[in-house]
Short mmCIF file of C-alpha atoms and ligand atoms in Angstrom, two decimals:
data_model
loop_
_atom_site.label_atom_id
_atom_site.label_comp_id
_atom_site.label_asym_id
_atom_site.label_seq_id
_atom_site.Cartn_x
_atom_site.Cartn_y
_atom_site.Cartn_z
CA UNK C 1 12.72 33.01 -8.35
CA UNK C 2 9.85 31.29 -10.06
CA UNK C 3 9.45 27.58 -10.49
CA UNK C 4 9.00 26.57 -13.79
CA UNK C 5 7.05 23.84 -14.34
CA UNK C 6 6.08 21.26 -17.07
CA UNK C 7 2.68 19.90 -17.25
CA UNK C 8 2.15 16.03 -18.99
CA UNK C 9 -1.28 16.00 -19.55
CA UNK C 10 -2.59 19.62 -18.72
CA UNK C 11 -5.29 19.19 -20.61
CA UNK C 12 -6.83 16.28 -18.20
CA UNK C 13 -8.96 16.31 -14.79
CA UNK C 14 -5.03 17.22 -12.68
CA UNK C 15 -3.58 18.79 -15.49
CA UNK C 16 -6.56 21.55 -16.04
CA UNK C 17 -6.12 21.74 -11.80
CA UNK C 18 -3.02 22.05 -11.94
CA UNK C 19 -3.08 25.13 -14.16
CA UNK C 20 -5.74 26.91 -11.52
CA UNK C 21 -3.37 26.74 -8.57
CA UNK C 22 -0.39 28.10 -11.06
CA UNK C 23 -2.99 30.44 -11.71
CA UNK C 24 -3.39 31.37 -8.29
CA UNK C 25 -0.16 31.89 -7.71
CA UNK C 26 1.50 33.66 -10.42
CA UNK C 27 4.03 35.27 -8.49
CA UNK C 28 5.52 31.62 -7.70
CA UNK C 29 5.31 29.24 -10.70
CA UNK C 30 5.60 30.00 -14.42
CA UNK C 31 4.56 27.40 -16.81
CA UNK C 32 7.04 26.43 -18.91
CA UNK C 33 5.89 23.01 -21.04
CA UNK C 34 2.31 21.52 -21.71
CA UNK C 35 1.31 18.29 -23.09
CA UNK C 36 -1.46 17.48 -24.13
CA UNK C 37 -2.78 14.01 -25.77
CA UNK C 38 -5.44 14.59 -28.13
CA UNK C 39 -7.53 18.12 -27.09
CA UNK C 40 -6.08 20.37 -29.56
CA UNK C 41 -8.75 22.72 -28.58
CA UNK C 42 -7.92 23.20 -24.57
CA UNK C 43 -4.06 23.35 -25.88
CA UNK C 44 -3.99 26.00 -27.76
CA UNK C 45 -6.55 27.88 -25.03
CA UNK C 46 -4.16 26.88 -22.46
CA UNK C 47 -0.90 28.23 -24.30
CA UNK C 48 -2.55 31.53 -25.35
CA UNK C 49 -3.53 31.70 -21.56
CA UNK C 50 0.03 30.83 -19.65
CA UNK C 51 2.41 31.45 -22.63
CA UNK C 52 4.90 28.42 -22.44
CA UNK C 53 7.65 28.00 -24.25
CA UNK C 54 7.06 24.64 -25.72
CA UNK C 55 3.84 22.80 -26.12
CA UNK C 56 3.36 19.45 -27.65
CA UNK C 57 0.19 17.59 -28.97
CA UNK C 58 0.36 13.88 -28.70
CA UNK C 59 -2.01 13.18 -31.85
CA UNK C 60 0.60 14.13 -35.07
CA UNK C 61 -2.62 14.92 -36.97
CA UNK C 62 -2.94 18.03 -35.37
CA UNK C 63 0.58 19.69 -35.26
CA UNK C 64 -0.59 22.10 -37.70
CA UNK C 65 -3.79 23.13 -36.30
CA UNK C 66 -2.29 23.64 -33.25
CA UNK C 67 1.27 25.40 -35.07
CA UNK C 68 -0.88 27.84 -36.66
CA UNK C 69 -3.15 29.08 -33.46
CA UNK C 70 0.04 30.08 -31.73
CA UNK C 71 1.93 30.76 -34.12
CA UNK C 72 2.28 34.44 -33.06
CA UNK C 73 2.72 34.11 -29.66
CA UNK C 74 5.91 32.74 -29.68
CA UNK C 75 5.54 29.42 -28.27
CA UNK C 76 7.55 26.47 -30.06
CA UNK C 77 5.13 23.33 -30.96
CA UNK C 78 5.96 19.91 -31.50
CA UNK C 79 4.02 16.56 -31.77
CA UNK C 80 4.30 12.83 -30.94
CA UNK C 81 4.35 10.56 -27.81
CA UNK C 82 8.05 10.40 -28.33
CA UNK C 83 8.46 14.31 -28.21
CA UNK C 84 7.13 14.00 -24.71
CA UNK C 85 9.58 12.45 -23.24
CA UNK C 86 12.36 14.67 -25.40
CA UNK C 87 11.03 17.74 -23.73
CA UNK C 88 11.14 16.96 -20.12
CA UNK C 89 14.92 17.76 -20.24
CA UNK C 90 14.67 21.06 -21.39
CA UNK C 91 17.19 23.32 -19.25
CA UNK C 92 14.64 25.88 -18.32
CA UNK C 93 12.25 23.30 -16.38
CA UNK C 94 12.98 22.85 -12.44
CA UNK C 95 9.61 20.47 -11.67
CA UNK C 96 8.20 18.22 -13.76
CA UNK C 97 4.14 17.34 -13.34
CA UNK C 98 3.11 14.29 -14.25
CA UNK C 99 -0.62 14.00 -14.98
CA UNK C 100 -0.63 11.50 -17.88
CA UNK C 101 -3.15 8.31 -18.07
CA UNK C 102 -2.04 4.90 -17.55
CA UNK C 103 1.48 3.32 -18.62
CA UNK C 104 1.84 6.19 -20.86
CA UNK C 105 3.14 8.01 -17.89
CA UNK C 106 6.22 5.64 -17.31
CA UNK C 107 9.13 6.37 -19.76
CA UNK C 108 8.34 10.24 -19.44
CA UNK C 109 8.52 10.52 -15.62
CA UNK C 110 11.81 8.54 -16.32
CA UNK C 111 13.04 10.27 -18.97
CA UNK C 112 12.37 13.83 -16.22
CA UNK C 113 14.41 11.31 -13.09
CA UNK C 114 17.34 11.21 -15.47
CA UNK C 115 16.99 14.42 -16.32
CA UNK C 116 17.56 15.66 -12.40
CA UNK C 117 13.97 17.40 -12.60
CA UNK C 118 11.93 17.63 -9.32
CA UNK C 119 9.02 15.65 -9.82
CA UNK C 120 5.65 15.93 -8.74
CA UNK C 121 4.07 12.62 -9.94
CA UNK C 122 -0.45 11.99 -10.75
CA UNK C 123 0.46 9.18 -12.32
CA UNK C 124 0.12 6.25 -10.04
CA UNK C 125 0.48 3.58 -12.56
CA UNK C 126 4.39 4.28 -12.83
CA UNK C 127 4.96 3.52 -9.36
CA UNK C 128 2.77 0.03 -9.50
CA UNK C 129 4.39 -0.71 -13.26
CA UNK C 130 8.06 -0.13 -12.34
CA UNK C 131 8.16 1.00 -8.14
CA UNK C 132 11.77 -0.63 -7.97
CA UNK C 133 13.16 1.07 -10.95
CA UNK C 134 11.62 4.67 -10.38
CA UNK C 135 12.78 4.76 -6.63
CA UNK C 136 16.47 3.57 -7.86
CA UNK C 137 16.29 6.25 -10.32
CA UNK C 138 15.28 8.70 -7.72
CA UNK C 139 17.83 7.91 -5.21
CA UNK C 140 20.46 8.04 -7.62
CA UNK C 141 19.55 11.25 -9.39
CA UNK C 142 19.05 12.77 -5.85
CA UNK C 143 15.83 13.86 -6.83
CA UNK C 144 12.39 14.98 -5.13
CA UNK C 145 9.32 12.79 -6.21
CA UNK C 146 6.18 14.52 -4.29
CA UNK C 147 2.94 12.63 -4.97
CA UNK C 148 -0.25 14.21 -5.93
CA UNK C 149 -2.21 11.23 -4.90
CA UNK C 150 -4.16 12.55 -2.33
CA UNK C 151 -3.70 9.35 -0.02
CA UNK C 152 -0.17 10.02 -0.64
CA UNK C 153 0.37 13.21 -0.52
CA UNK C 154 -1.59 12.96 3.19
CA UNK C 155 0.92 10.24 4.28
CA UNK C 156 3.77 12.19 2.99
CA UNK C 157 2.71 14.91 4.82
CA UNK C 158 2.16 13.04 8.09
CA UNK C 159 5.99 11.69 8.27
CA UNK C 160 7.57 15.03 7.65
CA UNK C 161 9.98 15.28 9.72
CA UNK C 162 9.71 11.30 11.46
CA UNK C 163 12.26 8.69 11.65
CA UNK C 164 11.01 6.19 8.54
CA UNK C 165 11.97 3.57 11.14
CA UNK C 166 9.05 5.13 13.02
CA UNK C 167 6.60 4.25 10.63
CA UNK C 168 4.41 1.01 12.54
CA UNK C 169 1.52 1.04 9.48
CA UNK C 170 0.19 3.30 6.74
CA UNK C 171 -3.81 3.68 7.07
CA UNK C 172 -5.15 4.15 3.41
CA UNK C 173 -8.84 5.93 3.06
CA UNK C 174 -11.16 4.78 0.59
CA UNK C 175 -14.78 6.44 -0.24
CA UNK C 176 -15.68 3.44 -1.50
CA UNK C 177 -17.20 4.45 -4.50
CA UNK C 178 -20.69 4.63 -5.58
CA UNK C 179 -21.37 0.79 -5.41
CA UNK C 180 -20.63 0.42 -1.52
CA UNK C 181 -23.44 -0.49 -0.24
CA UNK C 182 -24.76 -2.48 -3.78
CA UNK C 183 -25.12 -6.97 -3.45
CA UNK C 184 -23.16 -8.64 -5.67
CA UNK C 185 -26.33 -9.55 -7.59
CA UNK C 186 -26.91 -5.74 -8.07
CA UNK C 187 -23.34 -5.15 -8.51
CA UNK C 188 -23.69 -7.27 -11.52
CA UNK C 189 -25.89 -5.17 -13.63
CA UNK C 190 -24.34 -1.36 -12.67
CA UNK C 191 -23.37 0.54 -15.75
CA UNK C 192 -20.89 2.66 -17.20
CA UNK C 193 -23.01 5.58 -16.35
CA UNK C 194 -23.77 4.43 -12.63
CA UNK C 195 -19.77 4.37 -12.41
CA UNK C 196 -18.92 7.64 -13.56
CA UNK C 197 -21.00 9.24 -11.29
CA UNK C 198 -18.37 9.07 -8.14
CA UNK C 199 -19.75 10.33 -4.63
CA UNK C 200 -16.91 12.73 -3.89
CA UNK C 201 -14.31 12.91 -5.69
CA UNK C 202 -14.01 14.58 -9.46
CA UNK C 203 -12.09 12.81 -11.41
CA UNK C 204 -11.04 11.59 -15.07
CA UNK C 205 -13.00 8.59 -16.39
CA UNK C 206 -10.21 5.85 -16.16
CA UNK C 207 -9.66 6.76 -12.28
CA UNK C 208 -13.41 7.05 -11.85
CA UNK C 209 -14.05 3.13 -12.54
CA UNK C 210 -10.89 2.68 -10.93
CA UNK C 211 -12.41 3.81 -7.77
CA UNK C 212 -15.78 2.05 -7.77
CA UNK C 213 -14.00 -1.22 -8.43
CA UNK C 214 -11.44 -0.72 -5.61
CA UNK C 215 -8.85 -1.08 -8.42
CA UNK C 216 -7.58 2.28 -7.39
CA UNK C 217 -7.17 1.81 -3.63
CA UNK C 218 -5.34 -1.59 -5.27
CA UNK C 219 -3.02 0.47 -7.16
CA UNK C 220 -2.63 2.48 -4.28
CA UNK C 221 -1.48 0.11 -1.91
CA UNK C 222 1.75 -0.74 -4.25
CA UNK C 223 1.98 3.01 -5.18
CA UNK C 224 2.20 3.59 -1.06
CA UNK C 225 4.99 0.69 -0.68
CA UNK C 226 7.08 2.08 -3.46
CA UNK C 227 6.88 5.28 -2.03
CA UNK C 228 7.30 5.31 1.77
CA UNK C 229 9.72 1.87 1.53
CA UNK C 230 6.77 -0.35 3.66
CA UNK C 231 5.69 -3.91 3.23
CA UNK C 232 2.61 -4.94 2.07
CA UNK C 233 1.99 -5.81 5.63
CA UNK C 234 1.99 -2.71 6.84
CA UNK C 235 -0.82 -1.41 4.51
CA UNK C 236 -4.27 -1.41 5.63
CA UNK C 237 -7.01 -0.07 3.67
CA UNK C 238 -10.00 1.40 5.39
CA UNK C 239 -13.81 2.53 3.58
CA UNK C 240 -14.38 6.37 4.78
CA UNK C 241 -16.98 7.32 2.60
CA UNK C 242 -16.97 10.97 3.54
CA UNK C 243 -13.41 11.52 2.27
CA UNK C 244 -12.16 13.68 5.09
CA UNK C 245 -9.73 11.70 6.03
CA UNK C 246 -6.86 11.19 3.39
CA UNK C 247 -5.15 8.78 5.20
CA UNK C 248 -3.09 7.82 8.27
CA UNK C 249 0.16 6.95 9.92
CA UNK C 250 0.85 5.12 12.71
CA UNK C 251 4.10 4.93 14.52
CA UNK C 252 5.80 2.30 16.72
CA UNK C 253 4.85 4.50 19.81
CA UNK C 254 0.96 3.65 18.88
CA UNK C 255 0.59 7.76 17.77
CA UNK C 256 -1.10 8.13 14.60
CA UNK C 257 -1.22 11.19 12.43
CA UNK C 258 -3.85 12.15 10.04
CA UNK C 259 -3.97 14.44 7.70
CA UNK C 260 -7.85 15.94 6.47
CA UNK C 261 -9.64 18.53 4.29
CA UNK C 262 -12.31 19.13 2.18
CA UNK C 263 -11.97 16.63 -1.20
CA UNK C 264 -10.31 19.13 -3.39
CA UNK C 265 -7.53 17.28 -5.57
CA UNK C 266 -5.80 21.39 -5.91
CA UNK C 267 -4.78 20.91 -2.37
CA UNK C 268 -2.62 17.88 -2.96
CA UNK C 269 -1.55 19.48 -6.29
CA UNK C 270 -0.54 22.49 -4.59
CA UNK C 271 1.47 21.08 -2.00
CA UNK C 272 3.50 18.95 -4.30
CA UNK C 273 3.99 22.14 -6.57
CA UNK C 274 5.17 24.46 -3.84
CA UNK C 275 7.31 22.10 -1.81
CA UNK C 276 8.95 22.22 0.56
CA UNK C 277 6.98 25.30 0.98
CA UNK C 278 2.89 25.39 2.19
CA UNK C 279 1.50 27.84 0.34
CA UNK C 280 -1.78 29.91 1.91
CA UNK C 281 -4.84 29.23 -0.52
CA UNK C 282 -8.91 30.04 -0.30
CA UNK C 283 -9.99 26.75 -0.76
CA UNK C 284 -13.67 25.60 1.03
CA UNK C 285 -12.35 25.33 4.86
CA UNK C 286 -13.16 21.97 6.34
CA UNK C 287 -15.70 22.35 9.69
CA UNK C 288 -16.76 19.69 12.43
CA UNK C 289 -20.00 21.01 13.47
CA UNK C 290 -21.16 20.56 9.54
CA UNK C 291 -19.88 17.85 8.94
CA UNK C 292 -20.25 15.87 12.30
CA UNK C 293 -20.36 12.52 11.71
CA UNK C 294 -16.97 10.55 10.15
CA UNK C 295 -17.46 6.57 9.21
CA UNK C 296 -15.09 3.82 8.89
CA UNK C 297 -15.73 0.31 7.52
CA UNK C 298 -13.83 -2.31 5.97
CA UNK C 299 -13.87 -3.29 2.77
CA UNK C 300 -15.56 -6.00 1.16
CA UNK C 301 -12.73 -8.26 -0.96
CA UNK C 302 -15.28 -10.34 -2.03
CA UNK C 303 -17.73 -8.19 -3.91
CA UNK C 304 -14.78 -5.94 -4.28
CA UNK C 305 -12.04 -8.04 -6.01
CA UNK C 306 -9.63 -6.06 -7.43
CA UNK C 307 -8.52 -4.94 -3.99
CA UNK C 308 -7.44 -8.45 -2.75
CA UNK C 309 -5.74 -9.09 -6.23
CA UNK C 310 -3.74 -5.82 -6.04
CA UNK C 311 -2.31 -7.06 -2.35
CA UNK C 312 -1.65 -10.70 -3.99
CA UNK C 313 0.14 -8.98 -7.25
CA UNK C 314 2.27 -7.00 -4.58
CA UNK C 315 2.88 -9.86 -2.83
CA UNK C 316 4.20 -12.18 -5.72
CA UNK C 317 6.38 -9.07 -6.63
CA UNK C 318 8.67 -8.71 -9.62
CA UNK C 319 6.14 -7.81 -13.01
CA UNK C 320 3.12 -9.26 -11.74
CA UNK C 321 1.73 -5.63 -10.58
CA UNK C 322 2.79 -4.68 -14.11
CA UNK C 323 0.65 -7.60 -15.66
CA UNK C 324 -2.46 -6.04 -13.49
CA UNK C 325 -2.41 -3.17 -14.64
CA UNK C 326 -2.18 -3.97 -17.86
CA UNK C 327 -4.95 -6.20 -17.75
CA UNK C 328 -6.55 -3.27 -15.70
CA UNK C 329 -6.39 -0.85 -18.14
CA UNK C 330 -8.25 -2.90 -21.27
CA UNK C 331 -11.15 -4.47 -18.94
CA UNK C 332 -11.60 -0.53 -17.80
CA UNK C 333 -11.48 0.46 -21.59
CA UNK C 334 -14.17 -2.67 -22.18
CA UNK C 335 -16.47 -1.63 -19.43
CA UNK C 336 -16.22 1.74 -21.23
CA UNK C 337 -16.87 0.30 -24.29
CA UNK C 338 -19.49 -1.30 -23.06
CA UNK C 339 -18.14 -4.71 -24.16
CA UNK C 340 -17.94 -6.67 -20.81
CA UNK C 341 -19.47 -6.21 -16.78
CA UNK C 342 -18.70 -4.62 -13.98
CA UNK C 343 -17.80 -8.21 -12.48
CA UNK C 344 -16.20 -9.91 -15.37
CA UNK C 345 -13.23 -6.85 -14.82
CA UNK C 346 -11.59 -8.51 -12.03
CA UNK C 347 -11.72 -12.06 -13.46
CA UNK C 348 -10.62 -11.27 -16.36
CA UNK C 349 -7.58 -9.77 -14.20
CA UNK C 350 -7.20 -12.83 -12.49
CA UNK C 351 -6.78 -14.78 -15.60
CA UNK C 352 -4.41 -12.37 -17.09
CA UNK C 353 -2.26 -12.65 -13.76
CA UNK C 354 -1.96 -17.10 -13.65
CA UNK C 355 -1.32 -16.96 -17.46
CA UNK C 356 1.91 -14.37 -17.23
CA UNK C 357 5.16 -15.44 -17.57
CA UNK C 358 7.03 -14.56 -13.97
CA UNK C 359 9.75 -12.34 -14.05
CA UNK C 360 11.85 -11.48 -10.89
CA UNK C 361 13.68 -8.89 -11.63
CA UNK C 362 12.53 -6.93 -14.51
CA UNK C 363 14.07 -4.42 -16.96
CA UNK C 364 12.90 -1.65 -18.46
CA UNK C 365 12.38 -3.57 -21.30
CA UNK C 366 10.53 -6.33 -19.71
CA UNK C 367 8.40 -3.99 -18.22
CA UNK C 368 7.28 -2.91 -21.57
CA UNK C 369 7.49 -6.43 -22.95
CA UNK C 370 5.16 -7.69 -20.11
CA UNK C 371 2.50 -5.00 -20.63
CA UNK C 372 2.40 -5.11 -24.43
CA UNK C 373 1.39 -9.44 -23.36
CA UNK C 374 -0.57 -8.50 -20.41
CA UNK C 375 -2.57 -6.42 -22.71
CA UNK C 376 -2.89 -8.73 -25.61
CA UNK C 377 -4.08 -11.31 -23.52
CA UNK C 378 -6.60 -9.56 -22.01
CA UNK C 379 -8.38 -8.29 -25.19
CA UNK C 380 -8.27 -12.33 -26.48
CA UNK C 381 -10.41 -13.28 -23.12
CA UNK C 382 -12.89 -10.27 -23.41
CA UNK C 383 -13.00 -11.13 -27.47
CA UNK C 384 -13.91 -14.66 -26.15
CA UNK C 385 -16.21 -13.44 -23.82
CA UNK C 386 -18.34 -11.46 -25.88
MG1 MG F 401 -6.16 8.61 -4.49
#
């Protein structure tokens, strides 16, 4: 039997890798759904390429464009944000792929929990937004969430089979990003362009600044608590520029496992895709002798913010981590834009963070309440800014 498989957000960095493994593989995954925001183009490449059933175009300007490309293929076509999270419980879907940008990811990936669909989840910003809801959710739908994260997907594949009593610490690997070794005088002036140009890793633009401002290894930490049920204490967070490494348990005997490769984000994808089976692949073989010398540093919280203020939002709990990355996701969009600094991103943060209103225990609904604030306060400060 086939799996078949819904893509949100094929059209993206995972989404477009995704479809190469499924490609790969055709004997073992059919597609059955893809998503795609805005590229109309890609979409209708994409659905004349795999032959869905269903495809759906966020942007409701382009339903008809996109109707009339396949319209004789046989593929149904629908449009709107909201039609995204209709689709996910479609009978013919077993596993449900995430890959969608920011908090645009979170009511979808619910919508496919309560739906019983296996998911395999890019989307890290779900986990940070709304970790206690999702992993509710999962446990009572009985569900598999696999993460494509590659940090993730290395730690899940190091406790296979372990006690999660077992689990001492959780090692997360960071390349660093391309402003590692930059002052914070220099760090000042980098630009848009100096960001996107990540050492080794290849990546969509939000995750791209993400990583050179540690933001990402931030979000990671809470992702990796919501995920393998571990306190914030038992997170460490460790520069590996070479990105060998994906990360690291170590148990309460003092054992640690790793878990390496090339940097090839199709390996995570594949293994979340084909669990619990390990499917064979051709993907570049890792080897010692060329690649000879691994590096480990720590990481710098002062020139590097956003990482301390990611451990402090998980600390304080309750819909502070949702007010981060909120406030994460316009200064990104700004440094995009070209409207504020590298810098100014995590103070603006900061300031987003001591003016929210603290909420314990949050609801859907505050969640959504909280970023819709955390957002509109942090476009006032960079309007005051600039
Ligand atoms: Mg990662």
């Amino acid at each position: 039997m086939k799996k078949r498989i819904a893509i949100l957000g094929s059209t993206g960095s995972i989404g477009t890798q995704a479809l190469e493994v499924v490609d790969q593989h055709p004997d073992r995954f059919e597609v059955e759904v893809l998503t795609a925001f805005n590229n109309a183009n890609l979409l209708i490449s994409q659905a004349i390429q795999f032959k869905p059933n269903t495809i759906v175009i966020g942007d409701e300007n382009q339903y008809e464009k996109v109707f009339d490309a396949v319209d004789k293929y046989d593929i149904k076509v629908y449009a709107g944000q909201e039609a995204v999270e209709q689709i996910v419980s479609m009978d013919t879907i077993d596993m449900v792929l995430v890959a969608l940008v920011g908090f645009s990811g979170l009511k979808p990936t619910i919508a496919a929990i309560n739906a019983k669909k296996q998911i395999a989840l890019a989307n890290k910003e779900c986990l940070v937004v709304a970790g206690e809801l999702i992993t509710k959710l999962v446990n009572e739908n009985r569900v598999h969430l696999i993460p494509i994260d590659s940090e993730h997907s290395a730690i899940y594949q190091c406790i296979m089979g372990e006690n999660p009593e077992s689990i001492e610490k959780v090692i997360l690997t960071a390349s660093g990003g391309p402003f590692r070794e930059l002052s914070m005088e220099e760090l000042q002036k980098v630009t848009k362009e100096d960001a996107l140009n990540h050492p080794t890793w290849n990546m969509g633009s939000k995750i791209t600044i993400d990583s050179a401002s540690l933001m990402n290894k931030g979000l990671e930490v809470i992702e990796a608590k919501w995920l393998f049920g571990i306190n914030p204490e038992q997170i460490e967070v460790v520069i590996h520029p070479q990105s060998i490494i994906h990360s690291i348990v170590q148990f309460t005997d003092g054992s640690m496992k790793a878990q390496m490769s090339l940097p090839d984000m199709r390996m995570p994808i594949q293994f979340a895709i084909a669990y619990p089976e390990r499917l064979a692949s051709d993907f570049p073989r890792f080897n010692f002798i060329k690649h000879n010398t691994l590096t480990f540093e720590t990481p710098d919280l002062k020139k590097f913010r956003n990482l301390a203020l990611a451990f402090e939002a998980l600390k304080m709990g309750g819909n502070i981590p949702c007010v981060l990355n909120a406030a994460n996701e316009v200064v990104v969009q700004a440094f995009l834009d070209k409207k504020i600094g590298f810098v100014q991103m995590p103070e603006i943060i900061e300031k987003c963070i001591s003016k929210a209103d603290f909420i314990s225990r949050p609801s859907l609904d505050d969640y959504i309440d909280t970023n819709l604030e955390a957002r509109k306060v942090a476009r006032s400060i960079i309007e005051n800014v600039t």
